Amino acid sequence: MPSLNQRQVDRLSAMGIDVWVSRGGVGVADEPRVRLSSGEGSWLLVQRQPWRGQFESLLTDITATIGLAECRFGQWANSQDAGVGLSELASRGIRCVVSFGPLPPSEREAGSSISGTRVIEVPTMQAIYDEPAARLALWQGLRSGL
């Protein structure tokens, strides 16, 4: 059975439902987590699905704007037990996270700084490819971090 985060435990407690919780496991990892893949730069480009290359020319433009050597890639983790938490990214040299699509649910807000790492939420790659307004939002978001 998956472990509960602190919000879930608090909700159950408010309903009068007792929950047994291991002392070390609640609340520590209640933040979005990323599975890091390729690259070594200070910018992390992350989305929910794996990077498959279907938007290669768009991604080439994005990485050219940031600087190819500055880009890393990752995927949002589906579990609090996988990947690296946002608060741990600065210690790995990542200063800016660009999330293609919304961040996974948590108490963190896009556009804020988390332990030295800035988070910029932009539209999904599909939306950026299809919609001029989404492309504008992408470039405005990138500009705010450059």
PDB file of C-alpha atoms in Angstrom:
ATOM      1  CA  MET A   1       0.000   0.000   0.000  1.00  0.00           C
ATOM      2  CA  PRO A   2       1.417   3.421  -0.892  1.00  0.00           C
ATOM      3  CA  SER A   3       2.323   5.731   1.951  1.00  0.00           C
ATOM      4  CA  LEU A   4       0.130   8.722   2.713  1.00  0.00           C
ATOM      5  CA  ASN A   5       1.384  12.280   2.593  1.00  0.00           C
ATOM      6  CA  GLN A   6       0.751  14.674   5.466  1.00  0.00           C
ATOM      7  CA  ARG A   7      -2.267  16.318   3.773  1.00  0.00           C
ATOM      8  CA  GLN A   8      -3.967  12.940   3.367  1.00  0.00           C
ATOM      9  CA  VAL A   9      -3.283  12.008   6.998  1.00  0.00           C
ATOM     10  CA  ASP A  10      -4.660  15.391   8.153  1.00  0.00           C
ATOM     11  CA  ARG A  11      -7.855  14.921   6.083  1.00  0.00           C
ATOM     12  CA  LEU A  12      -8.468  11.443   7.465  1.00  0.00           C
ATOM     13  CA  SER A  13      -7.810  12.676  10.988  1.00  0.00           C
ATOM     14  CA  ALA A  14     -10.324  15.531  10.499  1.00  0.00           C
ATOM     15  CA  MET A  15     -12.940  12.914   9.532  1.00  0.00           C
ATOM     16  CA  GLY A  16     -12.194  10.991  12.726  1.00  0.00           C
ATOM     17  CA  ILE A  17     -10.366   8.154  10.960  1.00  0.00           C
ATOM     18  CA  ASP A  18      -7.297   6.925  12.823  1.00  0.00           C
ATOM     19  CA  VAL A  19      -4.300   6.196  10.632  1.00  0.00           C
ATOM     20  CA  TRP A  20      -1.237   4.259  11.679  1.00  0.00           C
ATOM     21  CA  VAL A  21       1.831   5.952  10.257  1.00  0.00           C
ATOM     22  CA  SER A  22       5.476   5.036  10.523  1.00  0.00           C
ATOM     23  CA  ARG A  23       7.250   7.866  12.358  1.00  0.00           C
ATOM     24  CA  GLY A  24       9.746   8.626   9.605  1.00  0.00           C
ATOM     25  CA  GLY A  25       7.575   8.544   6.504  1.00  0.00           C
ATOM     26  CA  VAL A  26       5.016  11.348   6.486  1.00  0.00           C
ATOM     27  CA  GLY A  27       5.538  14.805   5.076  1.00  0.00           C
ATOM     28  CA  VAL A  28       9.228  14.388   4.250  1.00  0.00           C
ATOM     29  CA  ALA A  29       8.745  13.802   0.529  1.00  0.00           C
ATOM     30  CA  ASP A  30       5.553  15.791  -0.083  1.00  0.00           C
ATOM     31  CA  GLU A  31       6.909  17.615  -3.096  1.00  0.00           C
ATOM     32  CA  PRO A  32       7.092  16.970  -6.820  1.00  0.00           C
ATOM     33  CA  ARG A  33       9.874  14.574  -7.751  1.00  0.00           C
ATOM     34  CA  VAL A  34      11.804  14.232 -10.996  1.00  0.00           C
ATOM     35  CA  ARG A  35      13.502  11.272 -12.620  1.00  0.00           C
ATOM     36  CA  LEU A  36      16.640  12.779 -14.103  1.00  0.00           C
ATOM     37  CA  SER A  37      17.770  11.465 -17.477  1.00  0.00           C
ATOM     38  CA  SER A  38      20.304  13.076 -19.815  1.00  0.00           C
ATOM     39  CA  GLY A  39      22.385  16.249 -19.668  1.00  0.00           C
ATOM     40  CA  GLU A  40      24.462  18.037 -17.085  1.00  0.00           C
ATOM     41  CA  GLY A  41      23.454  21.708 -17.307  1.00  0.00           C
ATOM     42  CA  SER A  42      21.791  24.019 -14.822  1.00  0.00           C
ATOM     43  CA  TRP A  43      18.404  24.048 -16.611  1.00  0.00           C
ATOM     44  CA  LEU A  44      16.125  21.023 -16.204  1.00  0.00           C
ATOM     45  CA  LEU A  45      13.436  20.512 -18.862  1.00  0.00           C
ATOM     46  CA  VAL A  46      10.780  18.201 -17.464  1.00  0.00           C
ATOM     47  CA  GLN A  47       7.398  16.844 -18.521  1.00  0.00           C
ATOM     48  CA  ARG A  48       5.030  14.057 -17.479  1.00  0.00           C
ATOM     49  CA  GLN A  49       5.635  11.679 -20.386  1.00  0.00           C
ATOM     50  CA  PRO A  50       9.036  10.397 -21.548  1.00  0.00           C
ATOM     51  CA  TRP A  51      10.962  12.424 -24.126  1.00  0.00           C
ATOM     52  CA  ARG A  52      10.252  10.637 -27.403  1.00  0.00           C
ATOM     53  CA  GLY A  53      11.538  13.119 -29.985  1.00  0.00           C
ATOM     54  CA  GLN A  54       8.222  13.948 -31.636  1.00  0.00           C
ATOM     55  CA  PHE A  55       8.871  17.687 -31.142  1.00  0.00           C
ATOM     56  CA  GLU A  56      12.544  17.571 -32.083  1.00  0.00           C
ATOM     57  CA  SER A  57      12.686  20.842 -34.057  1.00  0.00           C
ATOM     58  CA  LEU A  58      10.847  22.738 -31.309  1.00  0.00           C
ATOM     59  CA  LEU A  59      13.115  21.248 -28.661  1.00  0.00           C
ATOM     60  CA  THR A  60      16.155  22.204 -30.747  1.00  0.00           C
ATOM     61  CA  ASP A  61      14.979  25.844 -30.720  1.00  0.00           C
ATOM     62  CA  ILE A  62      14.407  25.746 -26.967  1.00  0.00           C
ATOM     63  CA  THR A  63      17.792  24.209 -26.157  1.00  0.00           C
ATOM     64  CA  ALA A  64      19.525  26.640 -28.553  1.00  0.00           C
ATOM     65  CA  THR A  65      17.918  29.544 -26.676  1.00  0.00           C
ATOM     66  CA  ILE A  66      19.028  28.244 -23.288  1.00  0.00           C
ATOM     67  CA  GLY A  67      22.302  26.746 -24.537  1.00  0.00           C
ATOM     68  CA  LEU A  68      22.578  23.021 -25.237  1.00  0.00           C
ATOM     69  CA  ALA A  69      25.304  22.531 -22.627  1.00  0.00           C
ATOM     70  CA  GLU A  70      23.017  24.118 -20.013  1.00  0.00           C
ATOM     71  CA  CYS A  71      20.117  21.670 -20.549  1.00  0.00           C
ATOM     72  CA  ARG A  72      19.201  18.525 -18.682  1.00  0.00           C
ATOM     73  CA  PHE A  73      16.101  16.443 -19.221  1.00  0.00           C
ATOM     74  CA  GLY A  74      13.792  14.648 -16.848  1.00  0.00           C
ATOM     75  CA  GLN A  75      10.330  13.281 -16.296  1.00  0.00           C
ATOM     76  CA  TRP A  76       7.986  13.914 -13.385  1.00  0.00           C
ATOM     77  CA  ALA A  77       7.988  10.879 -11.117  1.00  0.00           C
ATOM     78  CA  ASN A  78       4.674   9.224 -10.314  1.00  0.00           C
ATOM     79  CA  SER A  79       5.778   8.187  -6.843  1.00  0.00           C
ATOM     80  CA  GLN A  80       7.161   9.916  -3.771  1.00  0.00           C
ATOM     81  CA  ASP A  81       9.666   7.053  -3.614  1.00  0.00           C
ATOM     82  CA  ALA A  82      11.195   7.701  -7.054  1.00  0.00           C
ATOM     83  CA  GLY A  83      13.446  10.380  -8.449  1.00  0.00           C
ATOM     84  CA  VAL A  84      14.758  13.540  -6.818  1.00  0.00           C
ATOM     85  CA  GLY A  85      12.668  16.102  -4.935  1.00  0.00           C
ATOM     86  CA  LEU A  86      12.575  19.715  -6.144  1.00  0.00           C
ATOM     87  CA  SER A  87      14.267  20.826  -2.933  1.00  0.00           C
ATOM     88  CA  GLU A  88      17.263  18.574  -3.763  1.00  0.00           C
ATOM     89  CA  LEU A  89      17.879  19.915  -7.287  1.00  0.00           C
ATOM     90  CA  ALA A  90      19.995  22.941  -6.328  1.00  0.00           C
ATOM     91  CA  SER A  91      22.541  20.643  -4.701  1.00  0.00           C
ATOM     92  CA  ARG A  92      22.809  18.879  -8.076  1.00  0.00           C
ATOM     93  CA  GLY A  93      23.599  22.144  -9.876  1.00  0.00           C
ATOM     94  CA  ILE A  94      20.115  22.811 -11.251  1.00  0.00           C
ATOM     95  CA  ARG A  95      19.079  26.441 -10.935  1.00  0.00           C
ATOM     96  CA  CYS A  96      15.970  26.452 -13.141  1.00  0.00           C
ATOM     97  CA  VAL A  97      13.247  23.866 -13.828  1.00  0.00           C
ATOM     98  CA  VAL A  98      11.063  24.329 -16.906  1.00  0.00           C
ATOM     99  CA  SER A  99       7.907  22.243 -16.510  1.00  0.00           C
ATOM    100  CA  PHE A 100       6.126  21.516 -19.783  1.00  0.00           C
ATOM    101  CA  GLY A 101       2.598  21.314 -18.434  1.00  0.00           C
ATOM    102  CA  PRO A 102       1.499  21.662 -14.812  1.00  0.00           C
ATOM    103  CA  LEU A 103       3.611  20.471 -11.919  1.00  0.00           C
ATOM    104  CA  PRO A 104       2.373  17.373 -10.122  1.00  0.00           C
ATOM    105  CA  PRO A 105       0.056  18.253  -7.218  1.00  0.00           C
ATOM    106  CA  SER A 106       1.778  19.498  -4.077  1.00  0.00           C
ATOM    107  CA  GLU A 107       1.973  22.572  -1.921  1.00  0.00           C
ATOM    108  CA  ARG A 108       4.657  24.114  -4.148  1.00  0.00           C
ATOM    109  CA  GLU A 109       3.808  26.891  -6.609  1.00  0.00           C
ATOM    110  CA  ALA A 110       5.149  27.358 -10.128  1.00  0.00           C
ATOM    111  CA  GLY A 111       7.169  30.493 -10.717  1.00  0.00           C
ATOM    112  CA  SER A 112       8.655  30.354  -7.251  1.00  0.00           C
ATOM    113  CA  SER A 113      12.112  29.469  -6.042  1.00  0.00           C
ATOM    114  CA  ILE A 114      12.598  26.283  -4.067  1.00  0.00           C
ATOM    115  CA  SER A 115      15.917  26.076  -2.229  1.00  0.00           C
ATOM    116  CA  GLY A 116      17.758  27.993  -4.951  1.00  0.00           C
ATOM    117  CA  THR A 117      15.978  26.372  -7.910  1.00  0.00           C
ATOM    118  CA  ARG A 118      13.521  28.471  -9.915  1.00  0.00           C
ATOM    119  CA  VAL A 119      10.422  26.690 -11.282  1.00  0.00           C
ATOM    120  CA  ILE A 120       8.878  27.958 -14.535  1.00  0.00           C
ATOM    121  CA  GLU A 121       5.626  26.355 -15.681  1.00  0.00           C
ATOM    122  CA  VAL A 122       4.960  26.572 -19.427  1.00  0.00           C
ATOM    123  CA  PRO A 123       2.347  24.886 -21.655  1.00  0.00           C
ATOM    124  CA  THR A 124       2.770  21.278 -22.778  1.00  0.00           C
ATOM    125  CA  MET A 125       4.935  20.546 -25.819  1.00  0.00           C
ATOM    126  CA  GLN A 126       1.814  19.604 -27.806  1.00  0.00           C
ATOM    127  CA  ALA A 127       0.150  22.927 -26.972  1.00  0.00           C
ATOM    128  CA  ILE A 128       3.331  24.843 -27.823  1.00  0.00           C
ATOM    129  CA  TYR A 129       3.483  23.040 -31.153  1.00  0.00           C
ATOM    130  CA  ASP A 130      -0.208  23.679 -31.953  1.00  0.00           C
ATOM    131  CA  GLU A 131      -1.035  27.095 -30.493  1.00  0.00           C
ATOM    132  CA  PRO A 132       0.578  30.509 -31.059  1.00  0.00           C
ATOM    133  CA  ALA A 133      -0.516  31.708 -27.594  1.00  0.00           C
ATOM    134  CA  ALA A 134       1.231  28.723 -25.995  1.00  0.00           C
ATOM    135  CA  ARG A 135       4.434  29.495 -27.950  1.00  0.00           C
ATOM    136  CA  LEU A 136       4.298  33.057 -26.654  1.00  0.00           C
ATOM    137  CA  ALA A 137       3.842  31.781 -23.084  1.00  0.00           C
ATOM    138  CA  LEU A 138       6.866  29.498 -23.543  1.00  0.00           C
ATOM    139  CA  TRP A 139       9.168  32.279 -24.701  1.00  0.00           C
ATOM    140  CA  GLN A 140       7.945  34.644 -21.995  1.00  0.00           C
ATOM    141  CA  GLY A 141       8.593  31.960 -19.377  1.00  0.00           C
ATOM    142  CA  LEU A 142      12.072  31.241 -20.688  1.00  0.00           C
ATOM    143  CA  ARG A 143      12.899  34.933 -20.828  1.00  0.00           C
ATOM    144  CA  SER A 144      12.010  35.291 -17.144  1.00  0.00           C
ATOM    145  CA  GLY A 145      14.639  32.675 -16.281  1.00  0.00           C
ATOM    146  CA  LEU A 146      17.436  33.729 -18.634  1.00  0.00           C
TER     147      LEU A 146
END
